Structures are given as C-alpha cells and as structure tokens.
Amino acid sequence: MTAASGSELVTIYPHRTAVPRDAWGRLFATAKEDIGVLVYSGLFLSEDAGIQRTFAEKARAGVRVRILLGDPDSPQVAERGTDEGVDDAMAAKIRNALVLYKQLRKRDGIEFRLHRTVLYNSIYRADDQLFVNTHVYGVTAPHAPVWHLRRIAGGDLVNTYLESFERVWEGATPIPGD
C-alpha cells in the first residue's frame, strides 16, 4: 500500500472559496464514467449555469451523474445549521438548490437523492479525481479547506472517500416527484 503522498494529494486549498472558479468546471468536464456530488446544499454548484450544463452534457454522453443533497427536514441538517450559526438557512439553501436543479432533475442519466447523514466532508467526484471539502465544527463550508485528490495505483486515500460516497448513496432516498 502506498502512503498518501504528493502523487495522491494534488493540492490543498485553505478554503473552498480559494478553489479557482474554473477548477470546478474542469474537474467535472474530465469525467468519462462517473460524476458524484455529496453535499448538504452545494448551493454554489446549483447556481452555476456552466456546471449544470456540464452535468447535462456528461449525462447525454453516458456519464453517470449522481447528486446527493441533505434532507432539509432531517435533524442532521438542523444540527449543522445550529453548529455553523446559520440555523434554518441550511435547510433553506437545500430547498433553493432543489429549485435551481429543477430542470436537471428531469433529465435522463442524472439521479438525485436526499440523505440524512452527518456530513463529515462534502465530496465532489469526477472519475478518479476528487475535491473533498472538509468540514470543521462551527465553520461554514466555503471557509473550510478543500483537498484535491487523485487515485493512484496502490493508494488508499481516494478509495476511502469513494466508499463513503457509495455508503451514503445506498442509504439515501430518491427525491419525491422525480
């Protein structure tokens, strides 16, 4: 087994807001098989028309696109809102993202589910590359660090996050009305 190293860890950004805006588009544009997003709201993605267009184009090209949002009615989302000092705004941001994703939710090849997990990290996947937005108690996600990781032969770090994503996906429920 290979230890986490410079070859598996591409970059660390001190805050999600420090990730260059175009890096998100480049990440998802590289996907040939899988795109995965695990967040509570990920509102910044749902507000980005270019990201939504990339998701739609990738789905048309046969890429599996899966988006996991927090269940806005779950106690986990309420607790995160309280912990971060934003209270009901956390659930409101999820509801806003659901509205902004309305057209994307109707597209074939794009799956949306709601989860009720304690979210330790937000995970943004494009095949074997990930952005992992770590969560820090009392700090909102835009102000927490992001790790850019890539899978390498013998590495274990990326697999840990991909397995976590799959566990959450399996326990999540399809969004009503989709």
Short mmCIF file of N, CA, C and O in Angstrom, two decimals, residues 22-117:
data_model
loop_
_atom_site.label_atom_id
_atom_site.label_comp_id
_atom_site.label_asym_id
_atom_site.label_seq_id
_atom_site.Cartn_x
_atom_site.Cartn_y
_atom_site.Cartn_z
N ASP A 22 -12.97 28.23 -12.17
CA ASP A 22 -12.92 27.36 -13.34
C ASP A 22 -12.43 25.95 -13.00
O ASP A 22 -12.62 25.02 -13.78
N ALA A 23 -11.83 25.76 -11.83
CA ALA A 23 -11.37 24.42 -11.43
C ALA A 23 -12.55 23.46 -11.26
O ALA A 23 -12.43 22.27 -11.56
N TRP A 24 -13.68 23.98 -10.79
CA TRP A 24 -14.87 23.13 -10.64
C TRP A 24 -15.33 22.63 -12.01
O TRP A 24 -15.62 21.44 -12.18
N GLY A 25 -15.41 23.53 -12.97
CA GLY A 25 -15.82 23.14 -14.31
C GLY A 25 -14.85 22.15 -14.94
O GLY A 25 -15.26 21.17 -15.56
N ARG A 26 -13.55 22.40 -14.75
CA ARG A 26 -12.54 21.48 -15.30
C ARG A 26 -12.64 20.12 -14.66
O ARG A 26 -12.51 19.10 -15.34
N LEU A 27 -12.86 20.08 -13.35
CA LEU A 27 -12.99 18.79 -12.66
C LEU A 27 -14.10 17.96 -13.31
O LEU A 27 -13.87 16.83 -13.75
N PHE A 28 -15.30 18.52 -13.39
CA PHE A 28 -16.44 17.75 -13.90
C PHE A 28 -16.32 17.48 -15.40
O PHE A 28 -16.77 16.45 -15.89
N ALA A 29 -15.67 18.38 -16.14
CA ALA A 29 -15.52 18.20 -17.59
C ALA A 29 -14.61 17.02 -17.92
O ALA A 29 -14.71 16.45 -19.01
N THR A 30 -13.75 16.61 -16.98
CA THR A 30 -12.84 15.49 -17.24
C THR A 30 -13.52 14.13 -17.12
O THR A 30 -12.96 13.13 -17.55
N ALA A 31 -14.70 14.08 -16.52
CA ALA A 31 -15.35 12.80 -16.23
C ALA A 31 -15.71 12.06 -17.51
O ALA A 31 -16.27 12.62 -18.45
N LYS A 32 -15.39 10.78 -17.52
CA LYS A 32 -15.74 9.91 -18.63
C LYS A 32 -16.72 8.82 -18.20
O LYS A 32 -17.40 8.23 -19.02
N GLU A 33 -16.79 8.55 -16.87
CA GLU A 33 -17.66 7.49 -16.36
C GLU A 33 -18.58 7.94 -15.24
O GLU A 33 -19.75 7.58 -15.23
N ASP A 34 -18.04 8.66 -14.26
CA ASP A 34 -18.81 8.99 -13.05
C ASP A 34 -18.61 10.41 -12.59
O ASP A 34 -17.47 10.88 -12.52
N ILE A 35 -19.71 11.06 -12.28
CA ILE A 35 -19.70 12.32 -11.55
C ILE A 35 -20.53 12.08 -10.30
O ILE A 35 -21.63 11.51 -10.37
N GLY A 36 -20.01 12.49 -9.16
CA GLY A 36 -20.74 12.35 -7.91
C GLY A 36 -20.59 13.60 -7.07
O GLY A 36 -19.50 14.17 -7.00
N VAL A 37 -21.67 14.02 -6.47
CA VAL A 37 -21.66 15.18 -5.57
C VAL A 37 -22.38 14.77 -4.29
O VAL A 37 -23.52 14.32 -4.34
N LEU A 38 -21.69 14.90 -3.17
CA LEU A 38 -22.27 14.62 -1.86
C LEU A 38 -22.12 15.88 -1.02
O LEU A 38 -21.01 16.28 -0.67
N VAL A 39 -23.25 16.53 -0.74
CA VAL A 39 -23.27 17.81 -0.02
C VAL A 39 -24.53 17.88 0.84
O VAL A 39 -25.39 17.01 0.74
N TYR A 40 -24.63 18.92 1.64
CA TYR A 40 -25.92 19.25 2.21
C TYR A 40 -26.66 20.10 1.19
O TYR A 40 -27.74 19.73 0.75
N SER A 41 -26.11 21.22 0.77
CA SER A 41 -26.79 22.03 -0.26
C SER A 41 -25.96 22.20 -1.52
O SER A 41 -26.50 22.13 -2.61
N GLY A 42 -24.67 22.44 -1.38
CA GLY A 42 -23.84 22.69 -2.56
C GLY A 42 -24.43 23.80 -3.43
O GLY A 42 -24.34 23.75 -4.65
N LEU A 43 -25.01 24.78 -2.78
CA LEU A 43 -25.75 25.82 -3.49
C LEU A 43 -24.92 26.48 -4.58
O LEU A 43 -25.43 26.78 -5.66
N PHE A 44 -23.63 26.66 -4.34
CA PHE A 44 -22.78 27.31 -5.33
C PHE A 44 -22.75 26.55 -6.65
O PHE A 44 -22.61 27.15 -7.71
N LEU A 45 -22.89 25.22 -6.62
CA LEU A 45 -22.94 24.44 -7.86
C LEU A 45 -24.27 24.60 -8.57
O LEU A 45 -24.32 24.76 -9.80
N SER A 46 -25.35 24.56 -7.81
CA SER A 46 -26.68 24.67 -8.43
C SER A 46 -26.90 26.06 -9.02
O SER A 46 -27.71 26.22 -9.94
N GLU A 47 -26.19 27.05 -8.52
CA GLU A 47 -26.31 28.41 -9.05
C GLU A 47 -25.47 28.64 -10.31
O GLU A 47 -25.60 29.66 -10.97
N ASP A 48 -24.61 27.69 -10.64
CA ASP A 48 -23.67 27.84 -11.75
C ASP A 48 -24.23 27.19 -13.01
O ASP A 48 -24.26 25.96 -13.13
N ALA A 49 -24.68 28.01 -13.96
CA ALA A 49 -25.27 27.50 -15.20
C ALA A 49 -24.28 26.65 -15.98
O ALA A 49 -24.66 25.66 -16.62
N GLY A 50 -23.00 26.99 -15.94
CA GLY A 50 -21.99 26.22 -16.64
C GLY A 50 -21.84 24.82 -16.07
O GLY A 50 -21.72 23.84 -16.82
N ILE A 51 -21.87 24.70 -14.75
CA ILE A 51 -21.80 23.38 -14.10
C ILE A 51 -23.03 22.57 -14.45
O ILE A 51 -22.93 21.39 -14.80
N GLN A 52 -24.20 23.19 -14.39
CA GLN A 52 -25.42 22.47 -14.74
C GLN A 52 -25.36 21.99 -16.19
O GLN A 52 -25.75 20.86 -16.50
N ARG A 53 -24.85 22.82 -17.08
CA ARG A 53 -24.71 22.44 -18.50
C ARG A 53 -23.74 21.26 -18.64
O ARG A 53 -24.01 20.32 -19.37
N THR A 54 -22.64 21.30 -17.90
CA THR A 54 -21.68 20.19 -17.93
C THR A 54 -22.33 18.91 -17.44
O THR A 54 -22.15 17.85 -18.06
N PHE A 55 -23.08 18.97 -16.35
CA PHE A 55 -23.77 17.77 -15.85
C PHE A 55 -24.70 17.20 -16.93
O PHE A 55 -24.71 15.99 -17.18
N ALA A 56 -25.46 18.06 -17.59
CA ALA A 56 -26.39 17.61 -18.64
C ALA A 56 -25.64 17.02 -19.82
O ALA A 56 -26.02 15.95 -20.33
N GLU A 57 -24.59 17.68 -20.26
CA GLU A 57 -23.80 17.18 -21.39
C GLU A 57 -23.14 15.84 -21.06
O GLU A 57 -23.12 14.93 -21.89
N LYS A 58 -22.61 15.73 -19.88
CA LYS A 58 -21.96 14.48 -19.48
C LYS A 58 -22.98 13.35 -19.40
O LYS A 58 -22.71 12.23 -19.82
N ALA A 59 -24.17 13.63 -18.86
CA ALA A 59 -25.21 12.61 -18.79
C ALA A 59 -25.60 12.15 -20.20
O ALA A 59 -25.76 10.95 -20.45
N ARG A 60 -25.73 13.09 -21.12
CA ARG A 60 -26.05 12.73 -22.52
C ARG A 60 -24.96 11.86 -23.14
O ARG A 60 -25.23 11.02 -23.98
N ALA A 61 -23.72 12.05 -22.71
CA ALA A 61 -22.59 11.29 -23.24
C ALA A 61 -22.43 9.94 -22.53
O ALA A 61 -21.48 9.20 -22.83
N GLY A 62 -23.32 9.64 -21.59
CA GLY A 62 -23.28 8.34 -20.93
C GLY A 62 -22.57 8.31 -19.59
O GLY A 62 -22.40 7.24 -19.00
N VAL A 63 -22.14 9.46 -19.10
CA VAL A 63 -21.52 9.54 -17.78
C VAL A 63 -22.62 9.43 -16.73
O VAL A 63 -23.68 10.06 -16.86
N ARG A 64 -22.40 8.62 -15.72
CA ARG A 64 -23.35 8.50 -14.61
C ARG A 64 -23.19 9.72 -13.72
O ARG A 64 -22.10 9.99 -13.21
N VAL A 65 -24.28 10.48 -13.53
CA VAL A 65 -24.25 11.69 -12.70
C VAL A 65 -25.18 11.47 -11.52
O VAL A 65 -26.37 11.25 -11.69
N ARG A 66 -24.60 11.54 -10.30
CA ARG A 66 -25.37 11.33 -9.08
C ARG A 66 -25.13 12.50 -8.13
O ARG A 66 -23.99 12.85 -7.86
N ILE A 67 -26.23 13.07 -7.65
CA ILE A 67 -26.14 14.21 -6.75
C ILE A 67 -26.92 13.88 -5.47
O ILE A 67 -28.11 13.57 -5.53
N LEU A 68 -26.21 13.94 -4.36
CA LEU A 68 -26.78 13.70 -3.05
C LEU A 68 -26.88 15.02 -2.30
O LEU A 68 -25.88 15.69 -2.08
N LEU A 69 -28.10 15.39 -1.94
CA LEU A 69 -28.35 16.60 -1.14
C LEU A 69 -28.87 16.17 0.23
O LEU A 69 -29.52 15.14 0.36
N GLY A 70 -28.60 17.00 1.23
CA GLY A 70 -29.13 16.71 2.55
C GLY A 70 -30.64 16.84 2.58
O GLY A 70 -31.21 17.68 1.88
N ASP A 71 -31.28 16.01 3.36
CA ASP A 71 -32.72 16.11 3.54
C ASP A 71 -32.99 17.35 4.39
O ASP A 71 -32.58 17.40 5.56
N PRO A 72 -33.63 18.36 3.80
CA PRO A 72 -33.80 19.62 4.55
C PRO A 72 -34.65 19.47 5.81
O PRO A 72 -34.59 20.34 6.69
N ASP A 73 -35.40 18.37 5.92
CA ASP A 73 -36.23 18.15 7.10
C ASP A 73 -35.55 17.25 8.14
O ASP A 73 -36.17 16.91 9.14
N SER A 74 -34.31 16.88 7.89
CA SER A 74 -33.63 15.95 8.80
C SER A 74 -33.03 16.67 10.00
O SER A 74 -32.64 17.84 9.93
N PRO A 75 -32.93 15.96 11.11
CA PRO A 75 -32.29 16.56 12.30
C PRO A 75 -30.80 16.85 12.06
O PRO A 75 -30.24 17.76 12.67
N GLN A 76 -30.17 16.09 11.16
CA GLN A 76 -28.75 16.30 10.88
C GLN A 76 -28.52 17.68 10.24
O GLN A 76 -27.57 18.39 10.59
N VAL A 77 -29.39 18.05 9.31
CA VAL A 77 -29.28 19.36 8.66
C VAL A 77 -29.57 20.47 9.68
O VAL A 77 -28.86 21.47 9.72
N ALA A 78 -30.58 20.27 10.50
CA ALA A 78 -30.90 21.28 11.52
C ALA A 78 -29.73 21.46 12.48
O ALA A 78 -29.36 22.60 12.83
N GLU A 79 -29.12 20.36 12.89
CA GLU A 79 -27.98 20.46 13.81
C GLU A 79 -26.79 21.17 13.16
O GLU A 79 -26.15 22.00 13.78
N ARG A 80 -26.51 20.85 11.88
CA ARG A 80 -25.40 21.54 11.20
C ARG A 80 -25.68 23.04 11.11
O ARG A 80 -24.79 23.85 11.32
N GLY A 81 -26.92 23.40 10.81
CA GLY A 81 -27.27 24.81 10.75
C GLY A 81 -27.02 25.50 12.08
O GLY A 81 -26.48 26.61 12.14
N THR A 82 -27.39 24.85 13.17
CA THR A 82 -27.16 25.39 14.50
C THR A 82 -25.66 25.48 14.79
O THR A 82 -25.17 26.51 15.26
N ASP A 83 -24.93 24.41 14.49
CA ASP A 83 -23.48 24.38 14.76
C ASP A 83 -22.73 25.47 14.01
O ASP A 83 -21.75 26.02 14.52
N GLU A 84 -23.18 25.77 12.80
CA GLU A 84 -22.49 26.78 11.99
C GLU A 84 -23.04 28.18 12.22
O GLU A 84 -22.57 29.14 11.61
N GLY A 85 -24.07 28.30 13.06
CA GLY A 85 -24.63 29.60 13.37
C GLY A 85 -25.51 30.17 12.27
O GLY A 85 -25.78 31.37 12.25
N VAL A 86 -25.97 29.30 11.35
CA VAL A 86 -26.84 29.78 10.26
C VAL A 86 -28.28 29.30 10.44
O VAL A 86 -29.16 29.65 9.66
N ASP A 87 -28.50 28.48 11.45
CA ASP A 87 -29.83 28.00 11.83
C ASP A 87 -30.61 27.45 10.64
O ASP A 87 -30.11 26.59 9.93
N ASP A 88 -31.82 27.97 10.39
CA ASP A 88 -32.69 27.43 9.34
C ASP A 88 -32.20 27.74 7.93
O ASP A 88 -32.74 27.20 6.96
N ALA A 89 -31.19 28.57 7.80
CA ALA A 89 -30.67 28.90 6.47
C ALA A 89 -30.10 27.66 5.78
O ALA A 89 -30.13 27.57 4.55
N MET A 90 -29.59 26.70 6.55
CA MET A 90 -29.04 25.47 5.94
C MET A 90 -30.13 24.74 5.18
O MET A 90 -29.96 24.39 4.01
N ALA A 91 -31.27 24.50 5.80
CA ALA A 91 -32.38 23.82 5.13
C ALA A 91 -32.90 24.66 3.96
O ALA A 91 -33.24 24.12 2.90
N ALA A 92 -32.93 25.97 4.14
CA ALA A 92 -33.40 26.86 3.07
C ALA A 92 -32.47 26.78 1.85
O ALA A 92 -32.93 26.80 0.71
N LYS A 93 -31.16 26.68 2.09
CA LYS A 93 -30.22 26.56 0.97
C LYS A 93 -30.44 25.27 0.20
O LYS A 93 -30.34 25.25 -1.03
N ILE A 94 -30.75 24.19 0.91
CA ILE A 94 -31.04 22.92 0.24
C ILE A 94 -32.30 23.05 -0.62
O ILE A 94 -32.32 22.63 -1.78
N ARG A 95 -33.33 23.65 -0.05
CA ARG A 95 -34.57 23.85 -0.82
C ARG A 95 -34.32 24.73 -2.04
O ARG A 95 -34.86 24.48 -3.12
N ASN A 96 -33.48 25.73 -1.89
CA ASN A 96 -33.11 26.59 -3.02
C ASN A 96 -32.39 25.78 -4.09
O ASN A 96 -32.68 25.90 -5.28
N ALA A 97 -31.44 24.94 -3.69
CA ALA A 97 -30.72 24.10 -4.65
C ALA A 97 -31.69 23.18 -5.39
O ALA A 97 -31.57 23.00 -6.61
N LEU A 98 -32.65 22.61 -4.68
CA LEU A 98 -33.64 21.75 -5.33
C LEU A 98 -34.40 22.50 -6.41
O LEU A 98 -34.66 21.96 -7.50
N VAL A 99 -34.77 23.74 -6.14
CA VAL A 99 -35.46 24.55 -7.14
C VAL A 99 -34.54 24.83 -8.33
O VAL A 99 -34.94 24.69 -9.48
N LEU A 100 -33.30 25.20 -8.04
CA LEU A 100 -32.37 25.53 -9.12
C LEU A 100 -32.03 24.30 -9.98
O LEU A 100 -31.72 24.44 -11.16
N TYR A 101 -32.10 23.12 -9.40
CA TYR A 101 -31.85 21.88 -10.15
C TYR A 101 -33.11 21.32 -10.82
O TYR A 101 -33.08 20.23 -11.36
N LYS A 102 -34.21 22.05 -10.78
CA LYS A 102 -35.49 21.53 -11.26
C LYS A 102 -35.40 20.94 -12.67
O LYS A 102 -35.86 19.82 -12.90
N GLN A 103 -34.80 21.65 -13.61
CA GLN A 103 -34.69 21.14 -14.99
C GLN A 103 -33.74 19.94 -15.07
O GLN A 103 -34.00 18.99 -15.78
N LEU A 104 -32.65 20.01 -14.34
CA LEU A 104 -31.69 18.91 -14.35
C LEU A 104 -32.29 17.64 -13.76
O LEU A 104 -31.97 16.53 -14.21
N ARG A 105 -33.17 17.80 -12.78
CA ARG A 105 -33.80 16.64 -12.13
C ARG A 105 -34.70 15.88 -13.09
O ARG A 105 -35.03 14.73 -12.84
N LYS A 106 -35.10 16.50 -14.20
CA LYS A 106 -35.97 15.84 -15.18
C LYS A 106 -35.17 15.09 -16.25
O LYS A 106 -35.75 14.38 -17.05
N ARG A 107 -33.87 15.27 -16.28
CA ARG A 107 -33.04 14.70 -17.34
C ARG A 107 -32.70 13.24 -17.08
O ARG A 107 -32.39 12.85 -15.95
N ASP A 108 -32.71 12.46 -18.13
CA ASP A 108 -32.26 11.07 -18.05
C ASP A 108 -30.77 11.05 -17.76
O ASP A 108 -30.01 11.91 -18.24
N GLY A 109 -30.36 10.09 -16.97
CA GLY A 109 -28.95 9.92 -16.68
C GLY A 109 -28.43 10.73 -15.50
O GLY A 109 -27.25 10.64 -15.16
N ILE A 110 -29.30 11.53 -14.89
CA ILE A 110 -28.91 12.30 -13.71
C ILE A 110 -29.83 11.89 -12.58
O ILE A 110 -31.05 11.99 -12.70
N GLU A 111 -29.24 11.41 -11.52
CA GLU A 111 -30.01 10.93 -10.37
C GLU A 111 -29.78 11.85 -9.17
O GLU A 111 -28.65 12.23 -8.89
N PHE A 112 -30.86 12.15 -8.48
CA PHE A 112 -30.81 12.96 -7.27
C PHE A 112 -31.38 12.14 -6.12
O PHE A 112 -32.40 11.46 -6.28
N ARG A 113 -30.74 12.21 -4.97
CA ARG A 113 -31.25 11.59 -3.76
C ARG A 113 -31.02 12.53 -2.59
O ARG A 113 -30.13 13.38 -2.61
N LEU A 114 -31.85 12.33 -1.55
CA LEU A 114 -31.70 13.04 -0.28
C LEU A 114 -31.10 12.09 0.74
O LEU A 114 -31.48 10.93 0.82
N HIS A 115 -30.16 12.60 1.53
CA HIS A 115 -29.54 11.78 2.57
C HIS A 115 -29.76 12.42 3.94
O HIS A 115 -30.03 13.61 4.05
N ARG A 116 -29.64 11.58 4.96
CA ARG A 116 -29.83 12.02 6.34
C ARG A 116 -28.59 11.68 7.17
O ARG A 116 -28.71 11.28 8.32
N THR A 117 -27.43 11.84 6.58
CA THR A 117 -26.21 11.51 7.29
C THR A 117 -25.62 12.74 7.97
O THR A 117 -25.92 13.86 7.59
#
